[in-house]
Short mmCIF file of C-alpha atoms and ligand atoms in Angstrom, two decimals:
data_model
loop_
_atom_site.label_atom_id
_atom_site.label_comp_id
_atom_site.label_asym_id
_atom_site.label_seq_id
_atom_site.Cartn_x
_atom_site.Cartn_y
_atom_site.Cartn_z
CA MET Y 1 -27.58 14.60 -93.82
CA LYS Y 2 -30.53 15.78 -91.77
CA LEU Y 3 -30.90 15.15 -88.05
CA TYR Y 4 -33.82 16.00 -85.81
CA ASN Y 5 -32.56 18.39 -83.19
CA SER Y 6 -34.57 18.31 -79.95
CA MET Y 7 -33.34 21.83 -79.22
CA THR Y 8 -34.97 23.41 -82.29
CA ARG Y 9 -37.58 20.66 -82.76
CA THR Y 10 -36.80 20.53 -86.47
CA LYS Y 11 -34.80 18.35 -88.83
CA GLU Y 12 -31.64 20.27 -89.55
CA GLU Y 13 -28.85 19.78 -92.04
CA PHE Y 14 -25.83 18.38 -90.19
CA VAL Y 15 -22.91 20.80 -90.39
CA PRO Y 16 -19.89 19.70 -88.33
CA LEU Y 17 -17.94 22.15 -86.19
CA GLU Y 18 -14.80 21.09 -87.99
CA ALA Y 19 -14.94 19.83 -91.58
CA GLY Y 20 -14.77 16.04 -91.81
CA LYS Y 21 -14.97 15.48 -88.04
CA VAL Y 22 -17.73 14.60 -85.61
CA LYS Y 23 -17.56 14.93 -81.84
CA MET Y 24 -20.30 12.87 -80.21
CA TYR Y 25 -21.20 12.22 -76.60
CA SER Y 26 -23.86 9.76 -75.48
CA CYS Y 27 -24.95 9.18 -71.89
CA GLY Y 28 -24.07 5.65 -70.88
CA PRO Y 29 -25.29 3.22 -68.25
CA THR Y 30 -25.20 3.33 -64.49
CA VAL Y 31 -23.32 0.15 -63.72
CA TYR Y 32 -25.16 -1.66 -60.95
CA ASN Y 33 -26.84 -4.34 -63.06
CA TYR Y 34 -26.93 -5.86 -66.54
CA PHE Y 35 -28.59 -3.59 -69.05
CA HIS Y 36 -32.12 -4.18 -70.31
CA ILE Y 37 -33.51 -4.08 -73.82
CA GLY Y 38 -34.70 -0.49 -73.33
CA ASN Y 39 -31.16 0.64 -72.51
CA ALA Y 40 -29.93 -1.26 -75.54
CA ARG Y 41 -31.87 1.02 -77.86
CA PRO Y 42 -29.71 4.16 -77.51
CA PHE Y 43 -26.53 2.05 -77.41
CA ILE Y 44 -27.40 0.38 -80.72
CA ILE Y 45 -28.82 3.51 -82.37
CA PHE Y 46 -25.92 5.82 -81.60
CA ASP Y 47 -23.43 3.11 -82.53
CA THR Y 48 -25.24 2.96 -85.89
CA LEU Y 49 -25.08 6.74 -86.25
CA ARG Y 50 -21.36 6.60 -85.59
CA ARG Y 51 -20.90 3.81 -88.14
CA TYR Y 52 -22.89 5.82 -90.69
CA PHE Y 53 -20.79 8.95 -90.16
CA GLU Y 54 -17.68 6.85 -90.69
CA TYR Y 55 -19.20 5.34 -93.83
CA ARG Y 56 -19.72 8.88 -95.13
CA GLY Y 57 -16.06 9.63 -94.52
CA TYR Y 58 -16.15 11.46 -91.20
CA GLU Y 59 -13.61 10.92 -88.49
CA VAL Y 60 -15.69 10.33 -85.36
CA LYS Y 61 -14.69 10.77 -81.76
CA PHE Y 62 -17.35 9.11 -79.69
CA VAL Y 63 -17.47 9.26 -75.91
CA GLN Y 64 -19.87 7.25 -73.74
CA ASN Y 65 -19.56 7.26 -69.96
CA PHE Y 66 -20.02 4.74 -67.20
CA THR Y 67 -21.71 6.14 -64.10
CA ASP Y 68 -19.79 4.06 -61.58
CA ILE Y 69 -20.71 5.93 -58.42
CA ASP Y 70 -24.26 6.81 -57.38
CA ASP Y 71 -26.96 5.77 -54.89
CA LYS Y 72 -27.84 2.59 -56.79
CA VAL Y 73 -24.24 1.41 -57.11
CA ILE Y 74 -23.66 2.08 -53.39
CA LYS Y 75 -26.89 0.29 -52.41
CA LYS Y 76 -25.95 -2.78 -54.44
CA ALA Y 77 -22.45 -2.79 -52.94
CA ASN Y 78 -23.90 -2.63 -49.42
CA GLU Y 79 -26.31 -5.47 -50.16
CA GLU Y 80 -23.42 -7.65 -51.25
CA GLY Y 81 -21.01 -6.43 -48.59
CA VAL Y 82 -18.42 -5.33 -51.14
CA THR Y 83 -17.00 -1.95 -52.16
CA TYR Y 84 -18.63 0.09 -54.94
CA ASP Y 85 -15.79 -0.57 -57.37
CA VAL Y 86 -16.36 -4.33 -57.23
CA ILE Y 87 -19.93 -3.75 -58.45
CA ALA Y 88 -18.84 -1.20 -61.07
CA ASP Y 89 -16.02 -3.39 -62.41
CA ARG Y 90 -18.33 -6.37 -62.68
CA TYR Y 91 -21.10 -4.58 -64.59
CA ILE Y 92 -18.72 -2.70 -66.85
CA LYS Y 93 -17.31 -6.06 -67.88
CA GLU Y 94 -20.84 -7.37 -68.39
CA TYR Y 95 -21.71 -4.27 -70.43
CA PHE Y 96 -18.92 -5.12 -72.86
CA THR Y 97 -20.07 -8.75 -73.11
CA ASP Y 98 -23.59 -7.69 -74.11
CA ALA Y 99 -22.40 -4.79 -76.24
CA GLN Y 100 -20.11 -7.06 -78.22
CA GLY Y 101 -22.95 -9.50 -78.80
CA LEU Y 102 -25.13 -6.65 -80.05
CA GLY Y 103 -22.43 -5.45 -82.43
CA ILE Y 104 -21.95 -2.20 -80.47
CA ARG Y 105 -18.36 -1.12 -80.99
CA PRO Y 106 -16.46 0.22 -78.00
CA ALA Y 107 -16.58 4.03 -77.94
CA SER Y 108 -13.38 6.03 -78.53
CA VAL Y 109 -13.33 6.63 -74.78
CA HIS Y 110 -15.47 5.11 -72.00
CA PRO Y 111 -14.69 7.37 -69.05
CA ARG Y 112 -15.80 6.39 -65.57
CA ALA Y 113 -17.03 9.08 -63.19
CA THR Y 114 -14.52 8.04 -60.52
CA GLU Y 115 -11.66 8.32 -63.01
CA THR Y 116 -12.73 11.80 -64.11
CA MET Y 117 -12.72 13.32 -60.64
CA ASP Y 118 -10.16 16.04 -61.48
CA ALA Y 119 -12.26 17.39 -64.34
CA ILE Y 120 -15.42 17.13 -62.22
CA ILE Y 121 -13.84 19.08 -59.37
CA ASP Y 122 -12.53 21.68 -61.84
CA ILE Y 123 -15.93 22.39 -63.34
CA VAL Y 124 -17.67 22.54 -59.94
CA GLN Y 125 -14.97 24.95 -58.73
CA SER Y 126 -15.40 27.16 -61.76
CA LEU Y 127 -19.20 27.23 -61.25
CA ILE Y 128 -18.62 28.25 -57.63
CA ASP Y 129 -16.09 30.91 -58.67
CA LYS Y 130 -18.53 32.39 -61.19
CA GLY Y 131 -21.38 32.46 -58.69
CA TYR Y 132 -23.41 29.81 -60.51
CA ALA Y 133 -23.03 27.29 -57.71
CA TYR Y 134 -22.77 27.44 -53.94
CA ALA Y 135 -21.61 25.06 -51.25
CA VAL Y 136 -23.78 24.61 -48.14
CA ASP Y 137 -22.97 23.47 -44.60
CA ASN Y 138 -23.42 19.73 -45.16
CA GLY Y 139 -20.92 19.80 -48.04
CA ASP Y 140 -23.54 19.71 -50.86
CA VAL Y 141 -23.02 22.07 -53.78
CA TYR Y 142 -26.09 23.35 -55.66
CA PHE Y 143 -26.52 25.02 -59.02
CA ARG Y 144 -28.35 28.40 -58.94
CA THR Y 145 -30.81 27.48 -61.64
CA LYS Y 146 -32.52 30.87 -61.92
CA LYS Y 147 -29.20 32.55 -62.63
CA PHE Y 148 -29.15 30.76 -66.00
CA SER Y 149 -31.88 32.56 -67.92
CA GLU Y 150 -31.91 29.97 -70.71
CA TYR Y 151 -32.80 27.14 -68.33
CA GLY Y 152 -35.58 25.02 -69.86
CA LYS Y 153 -34.59 25.68 -73.48
CA LEU Y 154 -34.06 22.01 -74.39
CA SER Y 155 -37.24 20.72 -72.80
CA HIS Y 156 -39.14 23.80 -74.00
CA GLN Y 157 -40.60 24.39 -70.58
CA PRO Y 158 -41.12 27.91 -69.31
CA LEU Y 159 -39.34 28.69 -66.07
CA ASP Y 160 -42.55 29.32 -64.13
CA GLU Y 161 -43.90 25.88 -65.05
CA LEU Y 162 -40.69 24.25 -63.90
CA GLN Y 163 -40.79 26.31 -60.76
CA ALA Y 164 -44.26 25.00 -59.88
CA GLY Y 165 -42.97 21.42 -60.00
CA ALA Y 166 -39.77 22.04 -58.03
CA ARG Y 167 -39.41 20.67 -54.47
CA ILE Y 168 -36.88 20.68 -51.69
CA SER Y 169 -36.35 17.10 -50.49
CA VAL Y 170 -35.50 16.07 -46.97
CA GLY Y 171 -31.84 16.75 -46.20
CA GLU Y 172 -31.40 19.36 -48.93
CA ILE Y 173 -30.37 22.87 -47.95
CA LYS Y 174 -31.11 24.88 -51.07
CA GLU Y 175 -31.56 28.60 -51.69
CA ASP Y 176 -34.33 27.82 -54.14
CA PRO Y 177 -36.43 24.71 -54.87
CA MET Y 178 -35.25 24.80 -58.51
CA ASP Y 179 -31.59 24.46 -57.62
CA PHE Y 180 -30.07 21.05 -58.26
CA ALA Y 181 -27.11 19.22 -56.72
CA VAL Y 182 -23.83 19.26 -58.61
CA TRP Y 183 -22.00 17.71 -55.68
CA LYS Y 184 -23.11 15.72 -52.62
CA GLY Y 185 -21.39 16.13 -49.28
CA ALA Y 186 -19.82 12.98 -47.80
CA LYS Y 187 -22.02 10.69 -45.72
CA PRO Y 188 -20.71 8.16 -43.20
CA GLY Y 189 -19.95 4.82 -44.81
CA GLU Y 190 -20.06 6.20 -48.37
CA PRO Y 191 -17.06 6.63 -50.68
CA SER Y 192 -15.95 10.24 -50.99
CA TRP Y 193 -13.36 12.43 -52.68
CA GLU Y 194 -11.54 15.44 -51.21
CA THR Y 195 -12.20 18.87 -52.72
CA PRO Y 196 -11.47 22.48 -51.75
CA TRP Y 197 -15.08 22.82 -50.44
CA GLY Y 198 -15.10 19.50 -48.55
CA ALA Y 199 -15.31 15.76 -49.17
CA GLY Y 200 -18.11 14.13 -51.13
CA ARG Y 201 -19.10 12.67 -54.46
CA PRO Y 202 -20.47 14.05 -57.74
CA GLY Y 203 -24.15 14.71 -58.36
CA TRP Y 204 -25.93 12.96 -61.19
CA HIS Y 205 -25.39 15.45 -64.02
CA ILE Y 206 -21.93 16.86 -63.50
CA GLU Y 207 -19.88 13.90 -64.77
CA CYS Y 208 -21.19 14.31 -68.34
CA SER Y 209 -20.36 18.04 -68.39
CA ALA Y 210 -16.86 17.28 -67.08
CA MET Y 211 -16.24 14.39 -69.47
CA VAL Y 212 -17.26 16.42 -72.50
CA ASN Y 213 -14.82 19.15 -71.42
CA LYS Y 214 -12.05 16.67 -70.82
CA TYR Y 215 -12.37 14.46 -73.89
CA LEU Y 216 -14.15 16.52 -76.55
CA GLY Y 217 -13.85 20.21 -75.69
CA LYS Y 218 -16.28 22.95 -74.72
CA THR Y 219 -18.61 22.61 -77.71
CA ILE Y 220 -19.48 19.33 -79.39
CA ASP Y 221 -21.45 18.39 -82.46
CA ILE Y 222 -23.88 15.84 -81.06
CA HIS Y 223 -25.14 14.95 -77.64
CA SER Y 224 -27.51 12.02 -77.33
CA GLY Y 225 -29.48 9.67 -75.11
CA GLY Y 226 -32.97 8.38 -74.48
CA LYS Y 227 -35.71 11.01 -74.45
CA ASP Y 228 -36.27 10.55 -70.72
CA LEU Y 229 -32.89 12.27 -70.30
CA ILE Y 230 -34.07 15.58 -71.84
CA PHE Y 231 -35.31 16.74 -68.47
CA PRO Y 232 -33.73 17.17 -66.04
CA HIS Y 233 -30.47 15.45 -67.01
CA HIS Y 234 -29.62 17.16 -70.30
CA GLU Y 235 -31.17 20.45 -69.23
CA ASN Y 236 -28.85 20.42 -66.21
CA GLU Y 237 -25.83 19.40 -68.26
CA ILE Y 238 -26.48 22.42 -70.51
CA ALA Y 239 -26.81 24.75 -67.52
CA GLN Y 240 -23.54 23.51 -65.98
CA SER Y 241 -21.49 23.48 -69.18
CA GLU Y 242 -22.73 26.70 -70.70
CA CYS Y 243 -22.31 28.63 -67.44
CA ALA Y 244 -18.84 27.21 -66.78
CA ASN Y 245 -17.58 27.62 -70.35
CA GLY Y 246 -19.53 30.63 -71.59
CA CYS Y 247 -20.36 28.99 -74.93
CA GLU Y 248 -22.82 26.62 -76.54
CA PHE Y 249 -22.55 23.04 -75.27
CA ALA Y 250 -23.84 20.92 -78.16
CA HIS Y 251 -25.09 21.79 -81.64
CA TYR Y 252 -27.44 18.85 -82.09
CA TRP Y 253 -29.44 17.05 -79.42
CA LEU Y 254 -30.62 13.59 -80.44
CA HIS Y 255 -33.07 11.58 -78.38
CA ASN Y 256 -34.36 8.11 -79.04
CA GLY Y 257 -37.96 7.14 -78.34
CA PHE Y 258 -38.86 4.50 -75.79
CA LEU Y 259 -38.79 0.83 -76.13
CA THR Y 260 -42.17 -0.19 -74.78
CA ILE Y 261 -43.71 -3.39 -73.62
CA ASP Y 262 -47.50 -3.64 -73.74
CA ASN Y 263 -47.17 -0.03 -74.84
CA GLU Y 264 -45.57 1.10 -71.59
CA LYS Y 265 -41.97 2.27 -71.25
CA MET Y 266 -39.67 -0.58 -70.31
CA SER Y 267 -37.88 0.45 -67.12
CA LYS Y 268 -36.22 -1.03 -64.08
CA SER Y 269 -38.46 0.92 -61.73
CA ALA Y 270 -41.67 -0.36 -63.37
CA GLY Y 271 -40.26 -3.91 -63.25
CA ASN Y 272 -41.43 -4.64 -66.82
CA PHE Y 273 -38.00 -5.22 -68.29
CA PHE Y 274 -35.99 -7.97 -69.94
CA MET Y 275 -32.26 -8.14 -69.64
CA VAL Y 276 -30.54 -8.11 -73.00
CA ARG Y 277 -28.76 -11.36 -72.25
CA ASP Y 278 -31.96 -13.20 -71.37
CA ALA Y 279 -33.64 -12.10 -74.58
CA ALA Y 280 -30.43 -12.99 -76.45
CA LYS Y 281 -30.63 -16.55 -75.16
CA VAL Y 282 -34.03 -16.89 -76.80
CA TYR Y 283 -33.60 -14.89 -80.01
CA GLY Y 284 -29.85 -14.30 -80.39
CA TYR Y 285 -28.07 -10.99 -79.87
CA GLU Y 286 -28.07 -10.00 -83.50
CA THR Y 287 -31.84 -10.44 -83.74
CA ILE Y 288 -32.15 -7.79 -81.04
CA ARG Y 289 -30.05 -5.41 -83.12
CA MET Y 290 -32.16 -6.13 -86.21
CA PHE Y 291 -35.30 -5.50 -84.15
CA MET Y 292 -33.97 -2.11 -82.93
CA LEU Y 293 -33.14 -1.03 -86.46
CA SER Y 294 -36.56 -2.02 -87.74
CA ALA Y 295 -37.97 1.33 -86.59
CA GLN Y 296 -36.79 4.91 -86.96
CA TYR Y 297 -35.12 5.74 -83.66
CA ARG Y 298 -37.51 8.48 -82.56
CA SER Y 299 -40.67 6.43 -82.83
CA PRO Y 300 -41.76 4.15 -80.01
CA LEU Y 301 -40.90 0.51 -80.53
CA ASN Y 302 -42.90 -2.22 -78.89
CA TYR Y 303 -41.17 -5.38 -77.65
CA SER Y 304 -43.16 -8.51 -78.32
CA GLU Y 305 -42.41 -12.10 -79.17
CA GLU Y 306 -43.98 -11.55 -82.57
CA SER Y 307 -41.76 -8.57 -83.45
CA LEU Y 308 -38.66 -10.41 -82.28
CA MET Y 309 -39.58 -13.45 -84.35
CA MET Y 310 -40.05 -11.19 -87.36
CA ALA Y 311 -36.63 -9.67 -86.79
CA LYS Y 312 -35.13 -13.14 -86.52
CA ALA Y 313 -36.70 -14.17 -89.84
CA SER Y 314 -35.39 -10.97 -91.50
CA LEU Y 315 -31.92 -11.61 -90.20
CA GLU Y 316 -32.05 -15.18 -91.46
CA ARG Y 317 -32.92 -13.88 -94.92
CA LEU Y 318 -29.73 -11.82 -94.89
CA TYR Y 319 -27.62 -14.76 -93.68
CA THR Y 320 -29.12 -17.13 -96.24
CA ALA Y 321 -28.33 -14.71 -99.06
CA ALA Y 322 -24.81 -14.01 -97.80
CA GLU Y 323 -24.03 -17.68 -97.23
CA ASN Y 324 -25.29 -18.56 -100.68
CA LEU Y 325 -22.94 -15.95 -102.15
CA GLN Y 326 -20.06 -17.37 -100.14
CA PHE Y 327 -20.90 -20.85 -101.37
CA LEU Y 328 -20.95 -19.66 -104.99
CA LEU Y 329 -17.65 -17.84 -104.50
CA GLY Y 330 -16.02 -21.11 -103.56
CA LYS Y 331 -17.47 -22.86 -106.59
CA LEU Y 332 -17.43 -20.44 -109.52
CA GLU Y 333 -14.68 -19.05 -111.68
CA GLY Y 334 -14.23 -16.02 -113.90
CA GLU Y 335 -12.14 -13.14 -112.62
CA THR Y 336 -13.77 -10.50 -114.83
CA MET Y 337 -17.41 -9.59 -115.07
CA THR Y 338 -19.29 -9.57 -118.33
CA ALA Y 339 -20.67 -6.23 -119.52
CA GLU Y 340 -24.14 -7.44 -118.68
CA GLU Y 341 -23.08 -8.27 -115.12
CA GLN Y 342 -21.39 -4.90 -114.75
CA ALA Y 343 -24.68 -3.27 -115.79
CA LYS Y 344 -26.49 -5.21 -113.07
CA ILE Y 345 -24.00 -4.10 -110.43
CA ASP Y 346 -24.39 -0.51 -111.60
CA ALA Y 347 -28.16 -0.87 -111.27
CA PHE Y 348 -27.73 -2.13 -107.68
CA GLY Y 349 -26.30 1.32 -107.02
CA ALA Y 350 -29.90 2.57 -106.93
CA HIS Y 351 -30.47 0.48 -103.79
CA ARG Y 352 -27.34 1.93 -102.24
CA GLN Y 353 -28.61 5.42 -103.03
CA LYS Y 354 -31.98 4.60 -101.47
CA PHE Y 355 -30.16 3.33 -98.39
CA ILE Y 356 -28.12 6.55 -98.16
CA ASP Y 357 -31.19 8.74 -98.67
CA ALA Y 358 -32.97 6.92 -95.84
CA MET Y 359 -30.01 7.19 -93.47
CA ASP Y 360 -29.57 10.86 -94.43
CA ASP Y 361 -33.17 11.45 -93.40
CA ASP Y 362 -32.62 11.47 -89.64
CA LEU Y 363 -31.19 7.97 -89.61
CA ASN Y 364 -34.26 6.20 -90.92
CA THR Y 365 -32.98 2.67 -90.42
CA ALA Y 366 -36.42 1.20 -91.20
CA ASP Y 367 -36.31 2.54 -94.76
CA ALA Y 368 -32.61 1.78 -95.02
CA LEU Y 369 -33.35 -1.86 -94.17
CA ALA Y 370 -36.08 -1.92 -96.80
CA ALA Y 371 -33.45 -0.84 -99.35
CA VAL Y 372 -31.14 -3.64 -98.16
CA PHE Y 373 -33.92 -6.21 -98.61
CA GLU Y 374 -34.67 -4.95 -102.11
CA LEU Y 375 -30.99 -5.29 -102.93
CA VAL Y 376 -30.90 -8.81 -101.48
CA ARG Y 377 -34.00 -9.80 -103.46
CA ASP Y 378 -32.39 -8.59 -106.71
CA ILE Y 379 -29.10 -10.30 -105.87
CA ASN Y 380 -30.89 -13.58 -105.14
CA THR Y 381 -32.57 -13.41 -108.52
CA ALA Y 382 -29.40 -12.42 -110.39
CA VAL Y 383 -27.22 -15.18 -108.97
CA LYS Y 384 -29.64 -17.92 -110.02
CA ASP Y 385 -28.13 -17.61 -113.50
CA PRO Y 386 -25.69 -20.58 -113.75
CA SER Y 387 -23.36 -18.62 -116.04
CA CYS Y 388 -22.49 -16.01 -113.35
CA THR Y 389 -18.81 -15.21 -112.99
CA LYS Y 390 -17.04 -15.31 -109.66
CA ALA Y 391 -16.26 -11.61 -110.09
CA PHE Y 392 -19.95 -10.82 -110.27
CA ILE Y 393 -20.75 -12.85 -107.15
CA GLN Y 394 -17.91 -11.07 -105.35
CA ALA Y 395 -19.32 -7.68 -106.34
CA CYS Y 396 -22.79 -8.71 -105.11
CA PHE Y 397 -21.29 -9.89 -101.85
CA ASP Y 398 -19.30 -6.68 -101.44
CA ILE Y 399 -22.24 -4.31 -101.90
CA MET Y 400 -24.39 -6.38 -99.56
CA MET Y 401 -21.67 -6.41 -96.89
CA GLU Y 402 -21.04 -2.70 -97.40
CA LEU Y 403 -24.62 -1.79 -96.48
CA CYS Y 404 -25.07 -4.45 -93.79
CA GLY Y 405 -21.77 -3.33 -92.25
CA VAL Y 406 -23.09 0.21 -91.77
CA LEU Y 407 -25.98 -1.25 -89.77
CA GLY Y 408 -23.67 -3.59 -87.85
CA LEU Y 409 -25.51 -6.63 -89.22
CA VAL Y 410 -24.21 -9.92 -90.60
CA ASP Y 411 -20.96 -8.94 -88.91
CA HIS Y 412 -20.40 -12.43 -87.64
CA LEU Y 413 -20.36 -14.13 -91.00
CA GLY Y 414 -17.61 -16.69 -90.93
CA GLU Y 415 -17.06 -16.16 -87.23
CA LYS Y 416 -18.29 -18.56 -84.63
CA SER Y 417 -21.36 -17.64 -82.64
CA ILE Y 418 -21.07 -17.57 -78.86
CA ASP Y 419 -23.18 -20.73 -78.71
CA SER Y 420 -20.92 -22.81 -80.90
CA GLU Y 421 -17.81 -21.50 -79.12
CA VAL Y 422 -19.23 -22.56 -75.76
CA GLU Y 423 -20.38 -25.90 -77.13
CA ASP Y 424 -16.88 -26.53 -78.50
CA LEU Y 425 -15.30 -25.73 -75.16
CA ILE Y 426 -17.77 -27.97 -73.34
CA ALA Y 427 -16.83 -30.81 -75.68
CA GLN Y 428 -13.10 -30.16 -75.07
CA ARG Y 429 -13.70 -30.17 -71.33
CA ALA Y 430 -15.56 -33.49 -71.53
CA ALA Y 431 -12.68 -34.95 -73.54
CA ALA Y 432 -10.14 -33.67 -71.02
CA LYS Y 433 -12.10 -35.22 -68.14
CA LYS Y 434 -12.31 -38.53 -69.95
CA ALA Y 435 -8.53 -38.44 -70.38
CA LYS Y 436 -8.27 -37.67 -66.61
CA ASN Y 437 -6.71 -34.31 -67.46
CA PHE Y 438 -8.60 -32.52 -64.68
CA ALA Y 439 -6.34 -29.47 -64.72
CA GLU Y 440 -7.34 -28.79 -68.33
CA ALA Y 441 -11.02 -29.43 -67.57
CA ASP Y 442 -10.86 -26.94 -64.69
CA ARG Y 443 -9.02 -24.42 -66.82
CA ILE Y 444 -11.82 -24.50 -69.40
CA ARG Y 445 -14.49 -24.16 -66.72
CA ASP Y 446 -12.65 -21.22 -65.11
CA TYR Y 447 -12.08 -19.57 -68.47
CA LEU Y 448 -15.80 -19.67 -69.27
CA LEU Y 449 -16.69 -18.35 -65.85
CA ASN Y 450 -14.14 -15.56 -65.64
CA GLU Y 451 -13.88 -14.46 -69.25
CA LYS Y 452 -17.39 -15.08 -70.52
CA GLY Y 453 -19.49 -15.06 -67.35
CA ILE Y 454 -20.79 -18.53 -68.15
CA VAL Y 455 -21.51 -21.18 -65.53
CA LEU Y 456 -21.43 -24.88 -66.37
CA LYS Y 457 -23.65 -27.43 -64.71
CA ASP Y 458 -22.94 -31.13 -65.12
CA THR Y 459 -26.14 -33.15 -65.31
CA ARG Y 460 -26.91 -36.73 -66.24
CA GLN Y 461 -27.98 -35.51 -69.68
CA GLY Y 462 -24.66 -33.76 -70.17
CA THR Y 463 -23.22 -30.34 -69.40
CA GLN Y 464 -25.57 -27.36 -69.50
CA TRP Y 465 -24.50 -23.74 -69.53
CA SER Y 466 -26.05 -20.47 -68.46
CA TYR Y 467 -24.96 -16.91 -67.80
CA LYS Y 468 -23.88 -16.21 -64.25
CA GLU Y 469 -26.69 -14.56 -62.22
P1 LIG I 1 -29.90 4.44 -67.47
O1 LIG I 1 -28.86 3.40 -67.17
O2 LIG I 1 -31.23 4.17 -66.84
O3 LIG I 1 -29.41 5.85 -67.21
O4 LIG I 1 -30.22 4.38 -69.05
C1 LIG I 1 -29.23 4.33 -70.05
C2 LIG I 1 -29.85 4.80 -71.35
O5 LIG I 1 -31.01 4.02 -71.69
C3 LIG I 1 -30.34 6.25 -71.34
O6 LIG I 1 -30.00 6.88 -72.57
C4 LIG I 1 -31.84 6.11 -71.20
O7 LIG I 1 -32.52 7.22 -71.75
C5 LIG I 1 -32.09 4.88 -72.04
N1 LIG I 1 -33.35 4.17 -71.78
C6 LIG I 1 -33.79 3.70 -70.58
N2 LIG I 1 -34.98 3.07 -70.71
C7 LIG I 1 -35.31 3.12 -72.03
C8 LIG I 1 -36.41 2.64 -72.82
N3 LIG I 1 -37.43 1.94 -72.28
N4 LIG I 1 -36.40 2.87 -74.14
C9 LIG I 1 -35.39 3.54 -74.72
N5 LIG I 1 -34.33 4.04 -74.06
C10 LIG I 1 -34.27 3.83 -72.72
ZN1 LIG I 2 -25.35 12.63 -69.44
#
């Protein structure tokens, strides 16, 4: 399998550190809001990479963090008059709601910065001990960037160019404008943690270095995130980890391209974003996943109604084919395939091979999907024959599910969608009210609110539901 490594700027053959195993770390969300469609891109892509490694027989340990303490989390907490952990808990829960809808499996570990404080303090201490970091009077700790001669190697920027862009902001007491904060001294009214050099909280980059150490070890196979993270975030992670540990941090650096809207990067700061859950209400969660997979992950992908509608139509083609196979399975007989049918199944192997070749080529999900659609087209034609055996239909179904499963698509077949589950519960609540069983009606309403984040509104036309703001 070949992966494009941002470090070497070439597609390289993937060779794991340990045979049969993959250690992956992906930078996760800062939890002060729901996540937007742009954020969904790395979450879906690296979940797909993980699924593909597993499909190819690797044992994958996948870590994705939650940044649960930073300026934005604190600001949101102050606005609402609650503590930071109330905000973090809420949006971590909401992350899992959206992630589940998008078919993103939970990582092996989802560490939170505030629960990794020991490892964070350890790595900062070791950087101080080795002379790579220094504490200043206000309790901040800075990394001595120029001491790491390889600084800039991931972003391929020469040190003097970086130096020209470096600034000292108000309140920073740095030896050099290029130095960056690994720790921030405590400020009144902000949460802080005790350390040997004083109280405070972690800087932006240090949690990832500490979490990799704690959960995966000093060197990992793959580190990933959106390409906006290359500089300074990943560059700084490399500096911290390689100076603290004295060895290479990650073998392969994978970065997804931007999700754009009107050809501009979708971002919270630009205000041109859509929350995943709002788009999901219009198109369905799984359509969003299909849309993300419709392009190779490094190319830009533009969000538009037209492209989402196309993704929805593609997804429906898969469901129609799969449901037809399920219908035939319930109707047909014949536990053994004919020789002719076996030959057809063997021929479908060419589509599987095309799928694998595409995925092996730097996770080209666009070409992999094309292979799935060719398979589906051939299956649709083959099963029109009224003499098909049940065994043949089962084999068609299995190969289709095998490939769709790697992409995390058509996962919900046979399961209820969120919409029908909510509709069912609304109907049960109406029945309970009619029977004057108000306790049961309230229980259903509370369950939807607390477990699913769904608010009900009783109107003259009936009960409407929406996601909690
Ligand atoms: P954040 O919560 O802003 O740190 O972002 C979480 C992840 O989403 C990071 O890997 C970012 O690089 C990624 N990301 C943010 N905006 C976009 C976008 N418009 N397109 C693709 N990835 C993005
Ligand atoms: Zn990170």
